[in-house]
Amino acid sequence: MPLTTDYLVIGSGVAGLSFALEAAAHGEVLIVTKRSADESNTKYAQGGIAAVLSEADSFEAHIADTLRAGAGLCHPLAVEVCVREGPARVQKLRELGARFDRAAGATNGDADLDLHLEGGHSARRVAHAADMTGREVERALLDAVARTPAIRTLEDHTAVDLITLAKYGGPEVCAGAYVLDGASGKVLTILARAVILASGGAGKVYLYTTNPDVATGDGVAMAFRAGAEIANMEFYQFHPTCLYHPQARRFLITEAMRGEGAVLRRLDGTPFMADHDPRGDLAPRDVVARAIDFEMKKTGAEHVLLDITDKEPAFVRDRFPGIHQECLRWGIDITREPIPVVPAAHFMCGGITTNLEGRTTIPGLWAIGECACTGLHGANRLASNSLLEGLVMASRAANALASTVERGRPWPDVPEWEVGSATPSEEAVVITQNWDEVRRLMWNYVGIVRSTTRLRRAARRVALLQEEIVEYYWKYFVTRDLLELRNIATVAQLVIECAASRHESRGLHFTSDYPDVDPKLAHDTVIKRGVPAHPRGR
Ligand SMILES: Cc1cc2nc3c(=O)[nH]c(=O)nc-3n(C[C@H](O)[C@H](O)[C@H](O)COP(=O)(O)OP(=O)(O)OC[C@H]3O[C@@H](n4cnc5c(N)ncnc54)[C@H](O)[C@@H]3O)c2cc1C
């Protein structure tokens, strides 16, 4: 017997939890989440949430900053909506119990928050909880969910595929999802009045990433398989400096360290940023990431060095206590030796195309947060705008659904998951090998600097890997590892196809064959199953 619910939410980060809390006012909510409920990109967000929260700031300034970062591709209405609705969403989070840092001597109200200034922002507007904002947001939202009886959460449950009625001869409507219960190994059929993808980003498609293991682009891959439109996958944001250590690959080293005088060096100790940009180590994020990538590719080095040893040790310990502690854990004393760093995949600007209520191109299917592409980020995300987008779009989707969801409709008759002749896998090594291959080839061929030849090569290899994965998928019982592998391969295909179709360099997409912006190409790239990547005017 299938499970049924009004709202099936896939993912428990800022977007999924915020949606669930609002939707619970008018329906039953079932959240499925891959690992523990708090494990998400949200939990690792350090900087904070951008919103206009002080008299010294203005909506116009936040809008202008976002449009500038987006390099001509932001959808102005998406920017307007997220910016203008941001302050109310931050206030709502505070009412739910999130505690953000307050200015010294603060009384009550938003105006009393201690707001950070971040790169690309022209005013102090980033609400934060020390440098662990995401952890606090996730804690507050999960506490509120625990107090809400209309919400049920299933941990260790991984959505496998969306159920679309068209597949069974019905209309093109999404009616639920097949979900793998990690404990029993069984695949459940869950039917819902609306399915809300809130499954986050896909950093794991690259060898180095700041994202946790859950970030395998499942939502984008499932939506693509179901026939939904996907957009702008060529715009993947890389953070320039992530600690290089086999066991600690996803620890960010803040860009503020270069602001305080840290110098990027080759392994032989020579500084290199001045060779790439007149601003040297203070060049913007994308320029620094490209320069590091260039140096690593040229010398074959696995990483470069970030050196702050010229500063007084007491200053370094005081200014960067978290990084100092974390690096010590891995045997690196940053007051005395340089930090090995690499750039790392950080944020997916593209995703499932939605309107400004979170509706995808398939009726019944909604997408919010990092897995969606609303047009807010354009070709490059402004720092701290992603938690903001998750909050705003979750609320808009919940509001839209409150008035449109059809509760009385009988449940459709869909087949349960077919195990067929599948058997338990005897060759787990194939999965490990292919995981590694996808991530490595994406890093080497489809990373920060691309070229037409490398993209072609990557496309051929991903296609071959996909053939093997599909064969494996039908032969053996599904496991989370196998599902994730299938999804990162699909996301890889989408990034490659979108990147290959853009014949210019803009925002986060840089190709050595077309190194300049082409003003005629200020368009989105869209792709659907069976329809190759192509431009769509805006
Ligand atoms: C290190 C780091 C620092 C960051 N700093 C900031 C910052 O300061 N400010 C900012 O605005 N943004 C920041 N970001 C980006 C921001 O954190 C994310 O974009 C945002 O949290 C995404 O929220 P989300 O709800 O869309 O997805 P997530 O928070 O990633 O949640 C996705 C959820 O979906 C679940 N899931 C995925 N696939 C499945 C499946 N198949 N079945 C079931 N469940 C599934 C996951 O387990 C998870 O619960 C940072 C990101 C990282 C990694």
XYZ file of C-alpha atoms and ligand atoms in Angstrom:
591
model
C 0.000 0.000 0.000
C 1.412 3.407 -0.878
C 1.896 6.052 1.814
C -0.091 9.222 1.135
C 0.330 12.828 2.218
C -0.672 16.325 1.130
C 2.902 17.573 0.727
C 5.905 15.352 0.125
C 9.024 17.421 0.837
C 12.326 15.970 -0.372
C 15.098 17.476 1.755
C 15.466 19.030 5.187
C 17.691 22.074 4.677
C 16.577 25.691 5.008
C 14.191 25.443 2.037
C 12.488 22.131 2.879
C 12.053 22.865 6.594
C 10.814 26.430 6.051
C 8.289 25.170 3.508
C 7.124 22.368 5.815
C 6.520 24.768 8.700
C 4.299 27.045 6.613
C 2.512 24.276 4.716
C 1.683 22.470 7.978
C -0.855 25.241 8.630
C -3.019 23.861 5.802
C -2.073 20.223 5.277
C -0.156 17.130 6.266
C 3.550 17.241 5.482
C 5.925 14.298 5.042
C 9.629 15.143 4.842
C 12.022 12.517 3.522
C 15.710 13.152 4.006
C 18.754 11.128 3.045
C 20.720 10.992 6.263
C 20.111 12.668 9.634
C 17.660 15.547 9.345
C 20.286 18.237 9.995
C 22.780 17.017 7.373
C 22.579 19.544 4.547
C 24.468 22.382 2.886
C 22.487 24.665 5.174
C 24.210 23.315 8.267
C 27.646 24.327 6.949
C 26.790 27.892 5.900
C 29.237 30.159 7.666
C 28.744 33.773 6.581
C 25.022 34.398 6.974
C 21.833 35.642 5.341
C 21.795 38.784 3.208
C 18.792 41.087 3.735
C 18.149 44.800 4.058
C 17.981 45.128 7.833
C 19.328 48.568 8.657
C 18.470 52.187 7.990
C 21.833 52.638 6.312
C 20.908 50.104 3.620
C 18.252 50.080 0.884
C 16.408 47.585 -1.332
C 17.759 49.420 -4.370
C 21.356 48.867 -3.204
C 20.844 45.125 -2.517
C 19.139 44.741 -5.903
C 21.958 46.581 -7.691
C 24.638 44.455 -5.959
C 22.839 41.213 -6.879
C 22.401 42.272 -10.519
C 26.071 43.273 -10.766
C 27.245 39.888 -9.452
C 24.880 38.047 -11.820
C 26.736 39.402 -14.884
C 23.669 40.331 -16.921
C 21.698 37.104 -16.430
C 19.670 37.710 -13.256
C 15.925 37.833 -13.748
C 15.138 41.308 -12.390
C 11.776 40.249 -10.964
C 13.319 37.324 -9.044
C 15.894 39.705 -7.582
C 13.255 42.249 -6.650
C 11.061 39.655 -4.942
C 13.852 37.975 -2.940
C 15.359 41.273 -1.824
C 12.075 42.942 -0.834
C 10.686 39.892 0.972
C 13.987 39.050 2.701
C 13.648 41.163 5.870
C 10.256 39.616 6.759
C 11.675 36.107 6.278
C 14.641 36.843 8.572
C 12.213 38.235 11.145
C 10.107 35.068 10.875
C 13.196 32.936 11.501
C 13.907 34.952 14.636
C 10.330 34.444 15.808
C 10.836 30.709 15.320
C 13.812 30.904 17.661
C 16.915 31.531 15.526
C 19.432 33.628 17.439
C 21.604 35.936 15.354
C 24.472 38.028 16.708
C 23.380 41.420 17.954
C 25.264 44.676 18.001
C 26.815 45.687 21.318
C 24.199 47.402 23.500
C 21.332 46.283 21.245
C 17.746 46.525 22.400
C 14.972 44.892 20.345
C 14.265 44.704 16.626
C 16.079 44.008 13.380
C 17.943 47.285 13.519
C 19.912 45.857 16.422
C 21.465 42.949 14.559
C 25.226 42.883 14.130
C 25.376 42.945 10.323
C 28.470 41.868 8.410
C 29.784 43.429 5.249
C 30.699 40.780 2.654
C 32.448 40.895 -0.724
C 30.206 42.305 -3.472
C 27.791 43.947 -0.990
C 27.775 47.740 -0.815
C 26.302 47.838 2.722
C 26.351 45.884 5.972
C 23.467 43.444 5.475
C 24.517 39.923 6.444
C 22.745 38.570 9.545
C 24.843 35.856 11.149
C 25.373 33.627 14.171
C 29.157 33.900 14.662
C 30.656 31.995 11.700
C 28.162 29.123 12.120
C 24.952 30.701 10.827
C 23.726 27.607 9.020
C 23.992 25.469 12.112
C 21.820 27.923 14.037
C 19.244 28.209 11.240
C 19.013 24.430 10.944
C 18.713 24.030 14.727
C 15.933 26.578 15.017
C 13.976 25.121 12.085
C 14.323 21.519 13.268
C 13.199 22.512 16.779
C 10.136 24.192 15.288
C 9.403 21.134 13.123
C 9.595 18.919 16.216
C 6.887 21.108 17.817
C 4.586 20.767 14.769
C 2.385 17.628 14.817
C 1.326 17.976 11.161
C 4.905 17.308 10.025
C 6.410 13.824 9.930
C 10.092 13.344 9.103
C 11.638 10.150 7.742
C 15.441 10.140 8.089
C 17.663 7.767 6.113
C 15.083 7.818 3.313
C 16.392 8.632 -0.169
C 14.099 9.660 -3.006
C 14.866 7.430 -5.981
C 12.629 8.844 -8.705
C 9.542 10.972 -9.154
C 6.263 9.299 -10.026
C 4.769 10.952 -13.101
C 1.400 9.793 -14.336
C 2.399 10.304 -17.983
C 4.638 7.262 -17.590
C 1.511 5.177 -16.895
C -0.651 6.621 -19.661
C -2.071 9.535 -17.603
C -1.606 13.308 -17.844
C 1.798 14.940 -17.322
C 1.460 15.326 -13.555
C 3.833 14.484 -10.726
C 1.977 12.395 -8.164
C 4.671 11.340 -5.707
C 8.013 9.600 -5.486
C 9.644 6.233 -4.959
C 11.759 6.429 -1.817
C 14.440 4.028 -0.576
C 14.200 3.190 3.146
C 17.847 2.807 4.145
C 17.113 0.557 7.108
C 15.001 -2.063 5.326
C 16.422 -1.616 1.818
C 12.808 -1.475 0.526
C 11.579 1.125 -1.943
C 8.365 2.817 -0.724
C 5.721 4.340 -2.963
C 4.660 7.742 -1.613
C 1.764 9.617 -3.225
C 1.259 13.328 -2.600
C -0.952 16.233 -3.695
C 2.274 18.150 -4.346
C 5.928 17.086 -4.387
C 8.416 19.715 -3.260
C 12.036 19.186 -4.237
C 14.281 20.899 -1.688
C 17.255 18.646 -2.222
C 20.042 21.239 -2.367
C 23.170 21.431 -4.512
C 25.526 19.037 -6.256
C 29.056 19.865 -5.070
C 29.881 16.155 -4.953
C 29.944 16.075 -8.736
C 33.425 17.623 -8.401
C 36.495 16.087 -6.776
C 36.901 18.972 -4.349
C 33.881 20.588 -2.777
C 32.841 22.532 0.285
C 29.544 20.588 0.267
C 28.710 17.610 2.502
C 28.191 14.097 1.098
C 24.428 14.564 0.631
C 24.980 17.184 -2.115
C 24.708 14.908 -5.150
C 22.183 16.868 -7.218
C 19.450 14.234 -6.777
C 16.604 16.717 -7.235
C 17.956 18.088 -10.508
C 18.645 14.579 -11.829
C 15.200 13.257 -10.814
C 13.428 16.284 -12.307
C 15.420 15.919 -15.546
C 14.517 12.227 -15.810
C 10.875 13.130 -15.213
C 10.987 15.619 -18.120
C 11.214 18.957 -16.253
C 13.177 21.862 -17.684
C 16.617 22.546 -16.166
C 18.507 25.822 -16.627
C 21.961 27.417 -16.423
C 23.925 24.407 -15.176
C 27.163 25.840 -16.614
C 27.312 28.328 -13.731
C 28.918 26.450 -10.842
C 30.527 28.631 -8.220
C 33.942 27.618 -6.850
C 35.288 28.873 -3.551
C 38.963 29.719 -4.083
C 40.425 28.441 -0.837
C 39.440 25.185 0.813
C 41.803 23.264 3.095
C 43.607 20.550 1.132
C 43.775 17.488 3.325
C 42.603 13.974 2.483
C 40.334 13.797 5.520
C 39.239 17.442 5.702
C 38.514 18.397 2.138
C 35.505 20.466 2.803
C 36.778 22.988 5.309
C 36.578 26.532 3.977
C 39.371 29.018 4.559
C 37.671 32.388 4.588
C 38.565 34.999 1.996
C 38.968 37.439 4.869
C 42.391 35.871 5.437
C 43.667 37.363 2.186
C 42.037 40.607 3.276
C 44.292 40.510 6.350
C 47.454 40.010 4.286
C 47.727 36.264 3.578
C 49.607 35.521 0.358
C 48.979 32.722 -2.163
C 52.187 30.907 -3.103
C 53.301 28.086 -5.377
C 54.763 25.025 -3.669
C 58.274 26.484 -4.162
C 57.222 29.509 -2.077
C 56.951 32.086 -4.884
C 53.854 34.321 -4.762
C 51.788 34.199 -7.972
C 48.661 36.364 -7.788
C 50.462 39.492 -9.094
C 51.122 37.523 -12.322
C 47.372 37.164 -12.833
C 45.727 40.412 -11.723
C 46.909 43.889 -10.723
C 44.912 43.532 -7.473
C 47.110 40.563 -6.527
C 45.809 38.523 -3.589
C 42.864 40.898 -3.210
C 41.391 40.091 -6.634
C 37.763 38.877 -6.619
C 36.805 35.265 -5.858
C 36.474 34.065 -9.481
C 39.777 35.587 -10.577
C 41.600 33.987 -7.636
C 39.961 30.590 -8.250
C 40.992 30.735 -11.934
C 44.557 31.747 -11.057
C 44.937 28.853 -8.597
C 43.494 26.464 -11.169
C 45.954 27.772 -13.792
C 48.931 27.314 -11.456
C 47.872 23.800 -10.441
C 47.327 22.707 -14.055
C 50.624 24.270 -15.187
C 52.786 22.717 -12.491
C 50.757 19.530 -11.940
C 50.646 20.384 -8.220
C 47.765 18.988 -6.147
C 47.341 22.273 -4.262
C 48.858 25.715 -3.633
C 49.728 27.441 -0.342
C 48.049 30.248 1.573
C 50.544 31.922 3.831
C 49.757 34.204 6.781
C 52.949 33.528 8.743
C 54.154 37.126 8.218
C 51.562 38.274 10.751
C 52.018 38.142 14.514
C 50.895 34.706 15.821
C 48.705 36.334 18.486
C 46.886 38.364 15.812
C 46.304 35.269 13.657
C 44.982 33.219 16.593
C 42.711 36.045 17.650
C 41.385 36.947 14.203
C 40.914 33.380 12.893
C 40.288 31.198 15.944
C 38.093 28.635 14.134
C 40.521 28.119 11.252
C 43.497 28.050 13.602
C 41.860 25.297 15.665
C 40.638 23.266 12.698
C 44.051 23.351 10.977
C 45.787 22.341 14.227
C 43.531 19.286 14.242
C 45.174 18.261 10.974
C 48.681 19.055 12.203
C 49.031 22.494 10.569
C 49.950 25.473 12.767
C 48.928 28.399 10.542
C 50.955 30.885 12.619
C 54.126 29.064 11.568
C 53.446 27.305 8.263
C 51.408 27.947 5.120
C 48.046 26.247 4.621
C 47.660 23.836 1.676
C 44.569 25.011 -0.247
C 42.588 24.158 -3.382
C 39.522 25.773 -4.926
C 36.366 23.729 -4.364
C 32.913 23.473 -5.903
C 30.628 25.495 -3.685
C 27.265 26.527 -5.103
C 25.016 25.518 -8.015
C 23.546 28.673 -9.599
C 21.492 26.721 -12.131
C 18.882 24.075 -11.395
C 15.267 23.138 -12.013
C 13.482 26.002 -13.767
C 10.741 27.491 -11.570
C 8.517 30.507 -11.553
C 8.425 32.809 -8.546
C 6.117 30.460 -6.653
C 8.451 27.484 -7.036
C 6.383 25.744 -9.752
C 8.441 23.670 -12.166
C 7.403 22.906 -15.741
C 5.647 19.702 -14.536
C 2.281 20.159 -12.782
C 2.386 18.866 -9.202
C 6.169 19.275 -8.978
C 7.692 22.218 -7.122
C 11.332 23.085 -6.465
C 12.838 25.492 -3.935
C 16.287 26.400 -2.611
C 19.586 25.494 -4.229
C 18.109 22.786 -6.498
C 15.903 25.386 -8.216
C 16.727 28.082 -10.751
C 14.510 31.105 -10.177
C 16.806 33.531 -11.990
C 17.968 35.236 -8.771
C 21.657 34.367 -9.190
C 22.087 34.773 -12.943
C 25.629 33.858 -13.976
C 27.128 34.309 -10.488
C 25.737 34.296 -6.965
C 26.192 37.226 -4.623
C 27.492 35.951 -1.258
C 24.779 35.075 1.308
C 21.908 35.376 -1.169
C 21.236 31.625 -1.166
C 19.873 31.175 2.354
C 17.767 34.242 1.555
C 16.399 32.639 -1.611
C 15.601 29.394 0.236
C 13.578 31.267 2.857
C 11.693 33.502 0.428
C 10.852 30.793 -2.101
C 9.757 28.300 0.581
C 7.255 30.801 1.873
C 5.999 31.724 -1.607
C 5.536 28.066 -2.579
C 3.645 27.306 0.649
C 1.352 30.294 0.073
C 0.667 29.372 -3.532
C -0.112 25.763 -2.619
C -2.465 26.714 0.211
C -5.022 27.940 -2.301
C -4.417 25.537 -5.200
C -3.871 22.055 -3.801
C -6.784 19.683 -4.554
C -7.463 17.592 -1.459
C -10.588 15.630 -2.474
C -9.147 14.033 -5.608
C -8.929 10.186 -5.447
C -5.357 8.844 -5.346
C -4.094 7.588 -8.703
C -3.422 3.924 -9.211
C 0.327 3.590 -9.747
C 2.429 0.443 -9.633
C 4.614 -0.265 -6.620
C 8.389 -0.378 -7.144
C 9.352 -3.428 -9.252
C 12.412 -5.335 -8.074
C 12.289 -7.514 -11.220
C 15.249 -9.861 -11.497
C 17.628 -7.578 -9.570
C 19.980 -9.236 -7.086
C 22.256 -7.890 -4.335
C 25.364 -6.275 -5.799
C 28.561 -8.301 -5.808
C 30.686 -5.615 -7.363
C 30.590 -2.546 -5.126
C 34.020 -1.658 -6.485
C 32.378 -0.647 -9.789
C 30.417 2.029 -7.933
C 33.465 3.361 -6.096
C 35.501 3.431 -9.287
C 32.817 5.260 -11.276
C 32.153 7.777 -8.478
C 35.829 8.664 -8.533
C 35.955 8.832 -12.322
C 33.005 11.220 -12.648
C 34.328 13.571 -9.969
C 37.881 13.571 -11.291
C 36.916 14.152 -14.908
C 34.559 16.971 -13.899
C 37.363 18.557 -11.892
C 39.950 18.223 -14.658
C 37.817 18.947 -17.741
C 34.738 20.875 -16.612
C 36.092 22.829 -13.634
C 37.006 26.462 -13.316
C 38.583 26.888 -16.758
C 36.991 24.973 -19.636
C 37.774 24.484 -23.312
C 35.788 23.040 -26.198
C 38.159 20.078 -26.499
C 38.009 19.257 -22.794
C 34.218 19.514 -22.770
C 33.966 17.127 -25.738
C 36.275 14.681 -24.039
C 34.266 14.898 -20.818
C 30.979 14.375 -22.683
C 32.251 11.171 -24.295
C 33.474 9.759 -20.992
C 30.352 10.636 -19.050
C 28.193 9.001 -21.730
C 30.213 5.788 -21.406
C 29.987 5.858 -17.614
C 26.232 6.424 -17.840
C 25.848 3.308 -19.985
C 27.653 1.248 -17.356
C 25.662 2.806 -14.530
C 22.306 2.091 -16.191
C 23.298 -1.525 -16.756
C 24.298 -1.831 -13.113
C 21.118 -0.051 -12.004
C 18.799 -2.623 -13.574
C 20.875 -5.623 -12.580
C 21.282 -5.028 -8.844
C 19.189 -3.845 -5.890
C 19.337 -0.062 -5.548
C 21.514 1.378 -2.797
C 22.043 5.004 -1.837
C 25.561 4.919 -3.313
C 24.286 3.657 -6.633
C 21.439 6.205 -6.736
C 23.849 9.029 -5.980
C 26.281 7.830 -8.616
C 23.522 7.779 -11.220
C 22.566 11.316 -10.176
C 26.058 12.842 -10.196
C 26.572 11.368 -13.672
C 23.337 13.029 -14.846
C 24.322 16.355 -13.277
C 27.745 16.036 -14.931
C 26.021 15.518 -18.288
C 23.862 18.622 -17.727
C 26.800 20.832 -16.712
C 28.815 19.666 -19.722
C 25.980 20.138 -22.209
C 25.061 23.594 -20.895
C 28.727 24.663 -20.799
C 29.385 23.397 -24.329
C 26.451 25.375 -25.673
C 27.644 28.737 -24.271
C 30.200 30.262 -26.635
C 31.435 33.067 -24.390
C 32.885 33.546 -20.899
C 30.489 35.144 -18.441
C 30.163 35.074 -14.667
C 31.217 31.648 -13.440
C 31.570 30.091 -16.890
C 35.052 30.596 -18.346
C 36.212 28.882 -21.517
C 39.617 29.527 -23.051
C 38.122 29.211 -26.569
C 35.720 32.137 -26.026
C 37.430 34.209 -23.306
C 35.189 37.327 -23.598
C 31.616 38.222 -22.762
C 29.424 38.325 -25.869
C 26.622 40.850 -25.223
C 24.436 39.001 -27.742
C 24.485 35.915 -25.496
C 22.768 37.406 -22.432
C 20.345 34.504 -22.236
C 19.549 31.490 -20.064
C 20.594 28.034 -21.180
C 17.757 25.521 -20.919
C 17.754 21.766 -21.367
C 15.152 18.996 -21.135
C 15.246 15.262 -21.588
C 15.418 14.710 -25.346
C 15.944 18.434 -26.076
C 19.599 19.567 -26.248
C 20.852 22.599 -24.335
C 19.797 25.780 -26.098
C 19.499 29.502 -25.366
C 16.263 31.075 -24.204
C 15.871 34.827 -24.531
C 14.844 36.805 -21.488
C 30.461 25.467 3.476
C 29.306 26.268 2.960
C 29.154 27.596 3.343
C 28.065 28.348 2.876
N 27.877 29.613 3.339
C 26.753 30.287 2.977
C 26.442 31.554 3.556
O 27.162 32.062 4.410
N 25.302 32.180 3.140
C 24.455 31.657 2.201
O 23.440 32.274 1.872
N 24.723 30.459 1.670
C 25.831 29.762 2.036
N 26.074 28.536 1.492
C 25.083 27.976 0.556
C 23.837 27.560 1.313
O 24.219 26.933 2.510
C 22.983 26.608 0.505
O 22.794 27.090 -0.793
C 21.607 26.421 1.142
O 21.764 26.075 2.489
C 20.826 25.349 0.410
O 19.668 25.050 1.146
P 18.652 23.976 0.600
O 17.586 23.839 1.615
O 18.276 24.295 -0.781
O 19.513 22.622 0.513
P 20.332 21.855 1.647
O 20.519 22.672 2.847
O 21.557 21.309 1.002
O 19.363 20.638 1.999
C 19.157 19.603 1.063
C 18.476 18.463 1.761
O 18.019 17.512 0.812
C 18.355 16.201 1.247
N 18.390 15.349 0.061
C 19.154 15.472 -1.042
N 18.848 14.499 -1.931
C 17.861 13.744 -1.366
C 17.161 12.598 -1.776
N 17.384 11.978 -2.943
N 16.223 12.078 -0.940
C 15.993 12.640 0.276
N 16.642 13.747 0.723
C 17.568 14.284 -0.100
C 19.671 16.391 1.956
O 19.960 15.292 2.764
C 19.367 17.683 2.722
O 18.599 17.394 3.855
C 27.147 27.768 1.965
C 27.302 26.441 1.574
C 28.360 25.688 2.071
C 28.475 24.254 1.655
